[in-house]
mmCIF file with all atom_site columns, C-alpha atoms in Angstrom:
data_model
loop_
_atom_site.group_PDB
_atom_site.id
_atom_site.type_symbol
_atom_site.label_atom_id
_atom_site.label_alt_id
_atom_site.label_comp_id
_atom_site.label_asym_id
_atom_site.label_entity_id
_atom_site.label_seq_id
_atom_site.pdbx_PDB_ins_code
_atom_site.Cartn_x
_atom_site.Cartn_y
_atom_site.Cartn_z
_atom_site.occupancy
_atom_site.B_iso_or_equiv
_atom_site.pdbx_formal_charge
_atom_site.auth_seq_id
_atom_site.auth_comp_id
_atom_site.auth_asym_id
_atom_site.auth_atom_id
_atom_site.pdbx_PDB_model_num
ATOM 1   C CA . UNK A 1 1   ? -54.939 13.058  35.665  1.00 49.00 ? 1   UNK A CA 1
ATOM 2   C CA . UNK A 1 2   ? -57.031 12.398  32.122  1.00 52.00 ? 2   UNK A CA 1
ATOM 3   C CA . UNK A 1 3   ? -57.804 9.131   32.057  1.00 60.00 ? 3   UNK A CA 1
ATOM 4   C CA . UNK A 1 4   ? -59.812 9.233   29.145  1.00 60.00 ? 4   UNK A CA 1
ATOM 5   C CA . UNK A 1 5   ? -56.624 11.289  27.164  1.00 58.00 ? 5   UNK A CA 1
ATOM 6   C CA . UNK A 1 6   ? -54.925 9.479   24.170  1.00 62.00 ? 6   UNK A CA 1
ATOM 7   C CA . UNK A 1 7   ? -51.821 11.403  24.889  1.00 61.00 ? 7   UNK A CA 1
ATOM 8   C CA . UNK A 1 8   ? -48.833 9.214   27.231  1.00 58.00 ? 8   UNK A CA 1
ATOM 9   C CA . UNK A 1 9   ? -48.598 10.195  30.427  1.00 59.00 ? 9   UNK A CA 1
ATOM 10  C CA . UNK A 1 10  ? -45.080 12.224  31.064  1.00 60.00 ? 10  UNK A CA 1
ATOM 11  C CA . UNK A 1 11  ? -42.332 9.961   31.595  1.00 57.00 ? 11  UNK A CA 1
ATOM 12  C CA . UNK A 1 12  ? -43.397 6.770   29.899  1.00 55.00 ? 12  UNK A CA 1
ATOM 13  C CA . UNK A 1 13  ? -41.511 5.054   27.570  1.00 58.00 ? 13  UNK A CA 1
ATOM 14  C CA . UNK A 1 14  ? -43.587 3.149   25.062  1.00 57.00 ? 14  UNK A CA 1
ATOM 15  C CA . UNK A 1 15  ? -42.195 -0.451  24.116  1.00 57.00 ? 15  UNK A CA 1
ATOM 16  C CA . UNK A 1 16  ? -43.964 -0.819  21.284  1.00 55.00 ? 16  UNK A CA 1
ATOM 17  C CA . UNK A 1 17  ? -41.856 -0.990  18.070  1.00 54.00 ? 17  UNK A CA 1
ATOM 18  C CA . UNK A 1 18  ? -42.475 -2.126  14.733  1.00 54.00 ? 18  UNK A CA 1
ATOM 19  C CA . UNK A 1 19  ? -40.808 -5.583  13.449  1.00 55.00 ? 19  UNK A CA 1
ATOM 20  C CA . UNK A 1 20  ? -40.106 -4.593  9.697   1.00 54.00 ? 20  UNK A CA 1
ATOM 21  C CA . UNK A 1 21  ? -37.969 -0.758  11.064  1.00 57.00 ? 21  UNK A CA 1
ATOM 22  C CA . UNK A 1 22  ? -36.470 0.418   7.916   1.00 59.00 ? 22  UNK A CA 1
ATOM 23  C CA . UNK A 1 23  ? -33.477 2.205   8.194   1.00 59.00 ? 23  UNK A CA 1
ATOM 24  C CA . UNK A 1 24  ? -32.245 5.320   5.977   1.00 64.00 ? 24  UNK A CA 1
ATOM 25  C CA . UNK A 1 25  ? -28.553 3.477   5.023   1.00 66.00 ? 25  UNK A CA 1
ATOM 26  C CA . UNK A 1 26  ? -29.993 -0.167  5.096   1.00 65.00 ? 26  UNK A CA 1
ATOM 27  C CA . UNK A 1 27  ? -29.141 -1.614  1.732   1.00 66.00 ? 27  UNK A CA 1
ATOM 28  C CA . UNK A 1 28  ? -31.107 -4.152  -0.238  1.00 66.00 ? 28  UNK A CA 1
ATOM 29  C CA . UNK A 1 29  ? -28.960 -7.251  -0.176  1.00 69.00 ? 29  UNK A CA 1
ATOM 30  C CA . UNK A 1 30  ? -29.177 -10.537 -2.766  1.00 73.00 ? 30  UNK A CA 1
ATOM 31  C CA . UNK A 1 31  ? -27.286 -13.254 -1.885  1.00 72.00 ? 31  UNK A CA 1
ATOM 32  C CA . UNK A 1 32  ? -26.685 -16.072 -4.262  1.00 73.00 ? 32  UNK A CA 1
ATOM 33  C CA . UNK A 1 33  ? -28.901 -19.312 -3.048  1.00 72.00 ? 33  UNK A CA 1
ATOM 34  C CA . UNK A 1 34  ? -25.273 -21.107 -1.753  1.00 73.00 ? 34  UNK A CA 1
ATOM 35  C CA . UNK A 1 35  ? -24.770 -18.264 0.183   1.00 71.00 ? 35  UNK A CA 1
ATOM 36  C CA . UNK A 1 36  ? -28.411 -17.443 1.726   1.00 70.00 ? 36  UNK A CA 1
ATOM 37  C CA . UNK A 1 37  ? -28.952 -18.503 5.489   1.00 71.00 ? 37  UNK A CA 1
ATOM 38  C CA . UNK A 1 38  ? -31.389 -21.619 6.262   1.00 69.00 ? 38  UNK A CA 1
ATOM 39  C CA . UNK A 1 39  ? -32.481 -23.372 9.201   1.00 69.00 ? 39  UNK A CA 1
ATOM 40  C CA . UNK A 1 40  ? -30.212 -26.629 9.745   1.00 66.00 ? 40  UNK A CA 1
ATOM 41  C CA . UNK A 1 41  ? -32.064 -30.122 9.492   1.00 67.00 ? 41  UNK A CA 1
ATOM 42  C CA . UNK A 1 42  ? -32.061 -31.998 12.789  1.00 61.00 ? 42  UNK A CA 1
ATOM 43  C CA . UNK A 1 43  ? -31.031 -35.427 11.328  1.00 54.00 ? 43  UNK A CA 1
ATOM 44  C CA . UNK A 1 44  ? -27.398 -36.257 11.479  1.00 52.00 ? 44  UNK A CA 1
ATOM 45  C CA . UNK A 1 45  ? -27.347 -36.842 7.614   1.00 50.00 ? 45  UNK A CA 1
ATOM 46  C CA . UNK A 1 46  ? -28.421 -33.196 7.324   1.00 49.00 ? 46  UNK A CA 1
ATOM 47  C CA . UNK A 1 47  ? -25.195 -31.975 9.189   1.00 51.00 ? 47  UNK A CA 1
ATOM 48  C CA . UNK A 1 48  ? -22.715 -34.136 6.999   1.00 51.00 ? 48  UNK A CA 1
ATOM 49  C CA . UNK A 1 49  ? -23.939 -32.665 3.569   1.00 52.00 ? 49  UNK A CA 1
ATOM 50  C CA . UNK A 1 50  ? -23.429 -29.163 5.845   1.00 54.00 ? 50  UNK A CA 1
ATOM 51  C CA . UNK A 1 51  ? -20.048 -30.011 6.788   1.00 56.00 ? 51  UNK A CA 1
ATOM 52  C CA . UNK A 1 52  ? -19.108 -31.203 2.650   1.00 59.00 ? 52  UNK A CA 1
ATOM 53  C CA . UNK A 1 53  ? -20.358 -28.353 1.671   1.00 63.00 ? 53  UNK A CA 1
ATOM 54  C CA . UNK A 1 54  ? -18.067 -25.928 3.931   1.00 66.00 ? 54  UNK A CA 1
ATOM 55  C CA . UNK A 1 55  ? -15.481 -28.304 3.286   1.00 67.00 ? 55  UNK A CA 1
ATOM 56  C CA . UNK A 1 56  ? -16.119 -27.111 -0.226  1.00 75.00 ? 56  UNK A CA 1
ATOM 57  C CA . UNK A 1 57  ? -15.947 -23.279 0.311   1.00 78.00 ? 57  UNK A CA 1
ATOM 58  C CA . UNK A 1 58  ? -13.071 -23.497 2.075   1.00 78.00 ? 58  UNK A CA 1
ATOM 59  C CA . UNK A 1 59  ? -10.931 -25.681 -0.367  1.00 81.00 ? 59  UNK A CA 1
ATOM 60  C CA . UNK A 1 60  ? -12.355 -23.258 -3.066  1.00 84.00 ? 60  UNK A CA 1
ATOM 61  C CA . UNK A 1 61  ? -10.916 -20.394 -0.820  1.00 86.00 ? 61  UNK A CA 1
ATOM 62  C CA . UNK A 1 62  ? -7.920  -22.339 -0.999  1.00 87.00 ? 62  UNK A CA 1
ATOM 63  C CA . UNK A 1 63  ? -7.294  -22.482 -4.495  1.00 88.00 ? 63  UNK A CA 1
ATOM 64  C CA . UNK A 1 64  ? -8.467  -19.005 -5.476  1.00 90.00 ? 64  UNK A CA 1
ATOM 65  C CA . UNK A 1 65  ? -6.675  -17.742 -2.784  1.00 91.00 ? 65  UNK A CA 1
ATOM 66  C CA . UNK A 1 66  ? -3.659  -20.222 -4.391  1.00 91.00 ? 66  UNK A CA 1
ATOM 67  C CA . UNK A 1 67  ? -4.229  -18.218 -7.728  1.00 92.00 ? 67  UNK A CA 1
ATOM 68  C CA . UNK A 1 68  ? -3.883  -14.797 -6.627  1.00 93.00 ? 68  UNK A CA 1
ATOM 69  C CA . UNK A 1 69  ? -0.706  -15.813 -4.881  1.00 93.00 ? 69  UNK A CA 1
ATOM 70  C CA . UNK A 1 70  ? 0.369   -16.784 -8.510  1.00 92.00 ? 70  UNK A CA 1
ATOM 71  C CA . UNK A 1 71  ? -1.132  -13.495 -10.346 1.00 92.00 ? 71  UNK A CA 1
ATOM 72  C CA . UNK A 1 72  ? 0.527   -11.356 -7.828  1.00 92.00 ? 72  UNK A CA 1
ATOM 73  C CA . UNK A 1 73  ? 4.181   -13.514 -8.327  1.00 91.00 ? 73  UNK A CA 1
ATOM 74  C CA . UNK A 1 74  ? 3.040   -13.356 -11.948 1.00 89.00 ? 74  UNK A CA 1
ATOM 75  C CA . UNK A 1 75  ? 3.042   -9.554  -11.915 1.00 87.00 ? 75  UNK A CA 1
ATOM 76  C CA . UNK A 1 76  ? 6.298   -8.665  -9.401  1.00 85.00 ? 76  UNK A CA 1
ATOM 77  C CA . UNK A 1 77  ? 8.487   -11.097 -12.057 1.00 84.00 ? 77  UNK A CA 1
ATOM 78  C CA . UNK A 1 78  ? 6.676   -8.894  -14.876 1.00 81.00 ? 78  UNK A CA 1
ATOM 79  C CA . UNK A 1 79  ? 8.542   -5.951  -12.671 1.00 79.00 ? 79  UNK A CA 1
ATOM 80  C CA . UNK A 1 80  ? 11.993  -7.189  -11.179 1.00 78.00 ? 80  UNK A CA 1
ATOM 81  C CA . UNK A 1 81  ? 12.202  -7.396  -16.087 1.00 81.00 ? 81  UNK A CA 1
ATOM 82  C CA . UNK A 1 82  ? 11.176  -4.496  -16.444 1.00 83.00 ? 82  UNK A CA 1
ATOM 83  C CA . UNK A 1 83  ? 13.791  -2.890  -13.912 1.00 86.00 ? 83  UNK A CA 1
ATOM 84  C CA . UNK A 1 84  ? 17.337  -2.137  -14.169 1.00 87.00 ? 84  UNK A CA 1
ATOM 85  C CA . UNK A 1 85  ? 19.267  -1.846  -11.385 1.00 88.00 ? 85  UNK A CA 1
ATOM 86  C CA . UNK A 1 86  ? 22.509  0.418   -11.666 1.00 89.00 ? 86  UNK A CA 1
ATOM 87  C CA . UNK A 1 87  ? 25.580  1.809   -9.817  1.00 90.00 ? 87  UNK A CA 1
ATOM 88  C CA . UNK A 1 88  ? 27.233  4.462   -11.403 1.00 91.00 ? 88  UNK A CA 1
ATOM 89  C CA . UNK A 1 89  ? 30.112  6.587   -9.880  1.00 92.00 ? 89  UNK A CA 1
ATOM 90  C CA . UNK A 1 90  ? 29.234  10.502  -9.718  1.00 90.00 ? 90  UNK A CA 1
ATOM 91  C CA . UNK A 1 91  ? 32.662  12.361  -11.287 1.00 89.00 ? 91  UNK A CA 1
ATOM 92  C CA . UNK A 1 92  ? 31.275  15.920  -9.509  1.00 87.00 ? 92  UNK A CA 1
ATOM 93  C CA . UNK A 1 93  ? 30.050  14.887  -6.943  1.00 87.00 ? 93  UNK A CA 1
ATOM 94  C CA . UNK A 1 94  ? 32.261  11.873  -6.138  1.00 87.00 ? 94  UNK A CA 1
ATOM 95  C CA . UNK A 1 95  ? 29.880  9.262   -4.364  1.00 90.00 ? 95  UNK A CA 1
ATOM 96  C CA . UNK A 1 96  ? 28.253  5.932   -5.665  1.00 92.00 ? 96  UNK A CA 1
ATOM 97  C CA . UNK A 1 97  ? 24.577  6.393   -7.394  1.00 91.00 ? 97  UNK A CA 1
ATOM 98  C CA . UNK A 1 98  ? 22.818  3.471   -7.133  1.00 93.00 ? 98  UNK A CA 1
ATOM 99  C CA . UNK A 1 99  ? 19.687  3.847   -9.664  1.00 91.00 ? 99  UNK A CA 1
ATOM 100 C CA . UNK A 1 100 ? 16.768  1.864   -10.352 1.00 89.00 ? 100 UNK A CA 1
ATOM 101 C CA . UNK A 1 101 ? 15.938  2.371   -14.325 1.00 89.00 ? 101 UNK A CA 1
ATOM 102 C CA . UNK A 1 102 ? 12.776  1.243   -16.384 1.00 88.00 ? 102 UNK A CA 1
ATOM 103 C CA . UNK A 1 103 ? 13.938  -0.413  -19.083 1.00 85.00 ? 103 UNK A CA 1
ATOM 104 C CA . UNK A 1 104 ? 11.924  0.341   -21.116 1.00 85.00 ? 104 UNK A CA 1
ATOM 105 C CA . UNK A 1 105 ? 11.862  3.485   -21.516 1.00 88.00 ? 105 UNK A CA 1
ATOM 106 C CA . UNK A 1 106 ? 15.514  4.801   -19.761 1.00 87.00 ? 106 UNK A CA 1
ATOM 107 C CA . UNK A 1 107 ? 13.357  6.977   -17.019 1.00 90.00 ? 107 UNK A CA 1
ATOM 108 C CA . UNK A 1 108 ? 14.571  6.876   -13.369 1.00 89.00 ? 108 UNK A CA 1
ATOM 109 C CA . UNK A 1 109 ? 12.140  4.777   -10.526 1.00 87.00 ? 109 UNK A CA 1
ATOM 110 C CA . UNK A 1 110 ? 14.210  5.566   -7.821  1.00 90.00 ? 110 UNK A CA 1
ATOM 111 C CA . UNK A 1 111 ? 17.975  6.273   -6.811  1.00 92.00 ? 111 UNK A CA 1
ATOM 112 C CA . UNK A 1 112 ? 20.017  6.704   -3.876  1.00 90.00 ? 112 UNK A CA 1
ATOM 113 C CA . UNK A 1 113 ? 21.777  9.484   -2.706  1.00 90.00 ? 113 UNK A CA 1
ATOM 114 C CA . UNK A 1 114 ? 18.607  11.618  -4.631  1.00 91.00 ? 114 UNK A CA 1
ATOM 115 C CA . UNK A 1 115 ? 20.009  14.888  -7.739  1.00 91.00 ? 115 UNK A CA 1
ATOM 116 C CA . UNK A 1 116 ? 19.912  17.858  -5.052  1.00 93.00 ? 116 UNK A CA 1
ATOM 117 C CA . UNK A 1 117 ? 21.972  16.187  -2.457  1.00 92.00 ? 117 UNK A CA 1
ATOM 118 C CA . UNK A 1 118 ? 24.836  14.976  -6.231  1.00 91.00 ? 118 UNK A CA 1
ATOM 119 C CA . UNK A 1 119 ? 24.511  18.893  -6.702  1.00 93.00 ? 119 UNK A CA 1
ATOM 120 C CA . UNK A 1 120 ? 25.468  19.865  -3.427  1.00 94.00 ? 120 UNK A CA 1
ATOM 121 C CA . UNK A 1 121 ? 27.912  17.719  -2.918  1.00 92.00 ? 121 UNK A CA 1
ATOM 122 C CA . UNK A 1 122 ? 29.179  18.281  -6.097  1.00 92.00 ? 122 UNK A CA 1
ATOM 123 C CA . UNK A 1 123 ? 29.065  22.243  -5.671  1.00 94.00 ? 123 UNK A CA 1
ATOM 124 C CA . UNK A 1 124 ? 31.050  21.715  -1.985  1.00 93.00 ? 124 UNK A CA 1
ATOM 125 C CA . UNK A 1 125 ? 33.908  19.696  -3.517  1.00 93.00 ? 125 UNK A CA 1
ATOM 126 C CA . UNK A 1 126 ? 34.669  22.848  -5.705  1.00 93.00 ? 126 UNK A CA 1
ATOM 127 C CA . UNK A 1 127 ? 34.878  25.071  -3.303  1.00 94.00 ? 127 UNK A CA 1
ATOM 128 C CA . UNK A 1 128 ? 36.819  23.243  -1.852  1.00 93.00 ? 128 UNK A CA 1
ATOM 129 C CA . UNK A 1 129 ? 39.476  22.174  -4.912  1.00 92.00 ? 129 UNK A CA 1
ATOM 130 C CA . UNK A 1 130 ? 38.896  25.980  -5.266  1.00 92.00 ? 130 UNK A CA 1
ATOM 131 C CA . UNK A 1 131 ? 40.358  27.331  -1.867  1.00 90.00 ? 131 UNK A CA 1
ATOM 132 C CA . UNK A 1 132 ? 43.441  24.603  -2.034  1.00 89.00 ? 132 UNK A CA 1
ATOM 133 C CA . UNK A 1 133 ? 44.097  26.369  -5.546  1.00 89.00 ? 133 UNK A CA 1
ATOM 134 C CA . UNK A 1 134 ? 44.388  29.683  -3.791  1.00 87.00 ? 134 UNK A CA 1
ATOM 135 C CA . UNK A 1 135 ? 46.373  28.701  -1.057  1.00 84.00 ? 135 UNK A CA 1
ATOM 136 C CA . UNK A 1 136 ? 48.506  27.079  -3.189  1.00 84.00 ? 136 UNK A CA 1
ATOM 137 C CA . UNK A 1 137 ? 49.001  29.910  -5.178  1.00 85.00 ? 137 UNK A CA 1
ATOM 138 C CA . UNK A 1 138 ? 49.217  32.649  -2.470  1.00 80.00 ? 138 UNK A CA 1
ATOM 139 C CA . UNK A 1 139 ? 50.330  31.047  0.781   1.00 75.00 ? 139 UNK A CA 1
ATOM 140 C CA . UNK A 1 140 ? 49.711  32.609  4.215   1.00 73.00 ? 140 UNK A CA 1
ATOM 141 C CA . UNK A 1 141 ? 52.854  34.371  6.022   1.00 71.00 ? 141 UNK A CA 1
ATOM 142 C CA . UNK A 1 142 ? 52.729  34.615  9.790   1.00 73.00 ? 142 UNK A CA 1
ATOM 143 C CA . UNK A 1 143 ? 54.021  36.695  11.265  1.00 75.00 ? 143 UNK A CA 1
ATOM 144 C CA . UNK A 1 144 ? 54.788  36.221  15.403  1.00 76.00 ? 144 UNK A CA 1
ATOM 145 C CA . UNK A 1 145 ? 56.066  39.544  16.982  1.00 66.00 ? 145 UNK A CA 1
#
């Protein structure tokens, strides 16, 4: 065993660690003065100030939340005003069609049933009508012996 060597012995764990470890993913953050972390004061007057400050922040957060809700309600009202709901009967398919249409552009936003389903129903209805006409023109006579 070499005592004079500067290399650590095999199996030893190095616990020395730099206090200012910088990570590659770390981002430098600059906080506003109000949000900076500080040592709490030991006297009771300081804690009353901190409680008031926390209450002020909570009230400010509540106001911000209320403003956001009001803004979202206004947006929803605007969207409701710009959209029109229609119920129409599709004669070819023989079903009711529920549509939501943009009033300004006339574009169909939503529709139930889908356009493809309406086409399939119209086709099936037309084929059934043709079969009924053929059956009326050429009645089948079955002979039983």
